[in-house]
Tab-separated table of C-alpha atoms in Angstrom:
chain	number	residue	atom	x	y	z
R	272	UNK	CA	64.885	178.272	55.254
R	273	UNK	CA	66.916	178.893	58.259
R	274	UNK	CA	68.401	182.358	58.503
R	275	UNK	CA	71.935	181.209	59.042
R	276	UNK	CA	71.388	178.908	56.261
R	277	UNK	CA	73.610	175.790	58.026
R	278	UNK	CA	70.755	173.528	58.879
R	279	UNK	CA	66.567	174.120	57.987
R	280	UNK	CA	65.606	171.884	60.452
R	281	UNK	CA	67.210	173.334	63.536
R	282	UNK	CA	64.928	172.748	66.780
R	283	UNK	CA	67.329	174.383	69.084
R	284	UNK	CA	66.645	177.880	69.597
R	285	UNK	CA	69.006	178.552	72.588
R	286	UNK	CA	71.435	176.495	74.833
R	287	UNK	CA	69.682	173.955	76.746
R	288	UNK	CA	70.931	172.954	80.460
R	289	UNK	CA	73.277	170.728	79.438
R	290	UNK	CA	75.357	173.455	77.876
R	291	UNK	CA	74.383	176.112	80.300
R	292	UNK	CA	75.144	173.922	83.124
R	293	UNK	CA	78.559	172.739	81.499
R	294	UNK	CA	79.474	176.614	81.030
R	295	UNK	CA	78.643	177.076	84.976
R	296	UNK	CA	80.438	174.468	86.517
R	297	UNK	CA	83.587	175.096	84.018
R	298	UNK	CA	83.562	179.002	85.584
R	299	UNK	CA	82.868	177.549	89.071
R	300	UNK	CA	86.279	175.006	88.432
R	301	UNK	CA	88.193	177.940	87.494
R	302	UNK	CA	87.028	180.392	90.611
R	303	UNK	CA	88.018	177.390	92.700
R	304	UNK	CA	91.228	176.638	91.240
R	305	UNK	CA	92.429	180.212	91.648
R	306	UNK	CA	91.655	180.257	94.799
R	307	UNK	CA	93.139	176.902	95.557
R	308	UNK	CA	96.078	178.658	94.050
R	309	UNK	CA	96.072	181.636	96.412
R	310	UNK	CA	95.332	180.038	99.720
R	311	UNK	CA	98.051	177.877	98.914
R	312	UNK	CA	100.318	181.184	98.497
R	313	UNK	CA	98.869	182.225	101.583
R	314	UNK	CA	99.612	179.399	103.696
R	315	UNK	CA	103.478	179.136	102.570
R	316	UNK	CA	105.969	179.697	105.177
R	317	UNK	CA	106.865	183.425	105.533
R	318	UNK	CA	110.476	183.860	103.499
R	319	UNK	CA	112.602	186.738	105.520
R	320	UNK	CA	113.059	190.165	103.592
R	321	UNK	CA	114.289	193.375	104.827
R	322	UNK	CA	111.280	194.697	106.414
R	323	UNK	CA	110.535	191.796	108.756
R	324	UNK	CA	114.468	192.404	109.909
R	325	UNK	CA	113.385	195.985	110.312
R	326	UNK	CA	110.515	195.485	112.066
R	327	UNK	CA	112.074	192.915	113.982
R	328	UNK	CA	108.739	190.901	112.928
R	329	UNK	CA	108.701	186.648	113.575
R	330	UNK	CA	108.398	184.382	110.772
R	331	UNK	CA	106.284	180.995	110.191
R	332	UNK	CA	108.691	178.532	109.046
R	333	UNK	CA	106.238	175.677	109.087
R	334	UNK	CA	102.803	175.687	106.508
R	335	UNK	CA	99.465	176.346	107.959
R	336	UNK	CA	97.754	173.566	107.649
R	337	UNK	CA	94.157	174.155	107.633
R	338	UNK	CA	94.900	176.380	104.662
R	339	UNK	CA	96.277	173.650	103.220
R	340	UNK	CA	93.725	171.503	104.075
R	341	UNK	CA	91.234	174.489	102.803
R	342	UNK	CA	92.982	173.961	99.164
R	343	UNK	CA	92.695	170.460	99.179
R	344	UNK	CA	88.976	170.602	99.083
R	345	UNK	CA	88.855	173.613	97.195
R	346	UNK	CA	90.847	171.476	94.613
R	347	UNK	CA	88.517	167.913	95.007
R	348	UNK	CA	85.344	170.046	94.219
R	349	UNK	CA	87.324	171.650	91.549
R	350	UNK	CA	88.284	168.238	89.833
R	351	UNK	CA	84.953	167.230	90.261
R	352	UNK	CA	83.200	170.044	88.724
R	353	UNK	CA	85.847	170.335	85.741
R	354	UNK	CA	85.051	166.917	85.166
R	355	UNK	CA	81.200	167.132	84.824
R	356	UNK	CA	81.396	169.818	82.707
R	357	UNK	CA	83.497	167.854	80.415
R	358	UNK	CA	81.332	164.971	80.714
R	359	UNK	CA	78.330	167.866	80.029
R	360	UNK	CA	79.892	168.839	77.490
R	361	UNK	CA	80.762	165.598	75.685
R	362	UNK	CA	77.118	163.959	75.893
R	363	UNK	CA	76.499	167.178	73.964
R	364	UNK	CA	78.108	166.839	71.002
R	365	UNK	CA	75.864	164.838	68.900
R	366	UNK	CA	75.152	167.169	65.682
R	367	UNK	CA	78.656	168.186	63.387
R	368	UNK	CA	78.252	172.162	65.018
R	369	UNK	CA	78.675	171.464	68.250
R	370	UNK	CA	82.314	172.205	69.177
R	371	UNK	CA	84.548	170.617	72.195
R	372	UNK	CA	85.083	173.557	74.374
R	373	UNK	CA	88.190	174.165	74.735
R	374	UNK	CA	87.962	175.860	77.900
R	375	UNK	CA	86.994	173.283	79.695
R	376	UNK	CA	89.615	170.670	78.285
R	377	UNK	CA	92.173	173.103	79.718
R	378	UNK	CA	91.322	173.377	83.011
R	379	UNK	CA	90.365	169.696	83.105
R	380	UNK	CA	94.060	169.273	82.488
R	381	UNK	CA	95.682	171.885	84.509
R	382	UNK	CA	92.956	170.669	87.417
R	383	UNK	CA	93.974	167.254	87.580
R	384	UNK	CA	97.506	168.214	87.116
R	385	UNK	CA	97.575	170.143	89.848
R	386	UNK	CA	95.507	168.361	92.365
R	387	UNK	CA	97.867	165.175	91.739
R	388	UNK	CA	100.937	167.294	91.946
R	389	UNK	CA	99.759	168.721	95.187
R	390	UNK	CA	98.707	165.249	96.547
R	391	UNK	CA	102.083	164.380	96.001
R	392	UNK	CA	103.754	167.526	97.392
R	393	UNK	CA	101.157	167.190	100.712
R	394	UNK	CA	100.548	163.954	101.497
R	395	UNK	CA	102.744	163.878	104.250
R	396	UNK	CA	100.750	166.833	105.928
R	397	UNK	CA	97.261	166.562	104.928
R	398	UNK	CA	97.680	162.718	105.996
């Protein structure tokens, strides 16, 4: 019998590329959605504070927009890894232990929410 004791028959000794490959391109959607998140930070118009008046330093008061341009495709190649790991990850589940992960549900979620809510919010600039 199987030393867990769930199923005798298990032929699966570790996680096969499907599963490794879903895990990969879930952390690759993340690294590439947090750094969507900064360069878009980054390329934000300077706001004025005390030091710049101080300093007597200039402000950008328009976005850069080859950062912006930067997160766009940062973001694409983040929706379209997110999705292929869910799609991974779905095809997987075909016995009752394997599990949706919910890791990758989330940032399929907050990934397409936020590369349709910056489409919106850029079009005018990327276009």
């Amino acid at each position: 019998m199987n030393e867990k004791g769930d199923h005798p028959h298990e032929r699966r000794k570790q996680p096969d590329w499907m599963v490794k490959g879903s895990t990969i391109l879930c952390v690759i959607s993340w690294l590439l959605s947090i750094s969507a998140v900064l360069v878009i930070d980054i390329a934000a118009p300077d706001q004025a504070n005390l030091l710049t008046h101080l300093l007597g330093g200039e402000e950008r008061a328009v976005w850069n927009t080859a950062l912006i341009l930067l997160a766009y495709i940062m973001l694409v190649l983040s929706v379209f890894a997110c999705v292929a790991a869910f799609v991974f990850n779905i095809l997987r589940m075909r016995r009752k232990t394997d599990k949706l992960k919910w890791s990758i549900l989330s940032i399929t979620i907050l990934t397409v929410g936020g590369f349709l809510l910056f489409t919106f919010s850029f079009s005018q600039q990327l276009f």
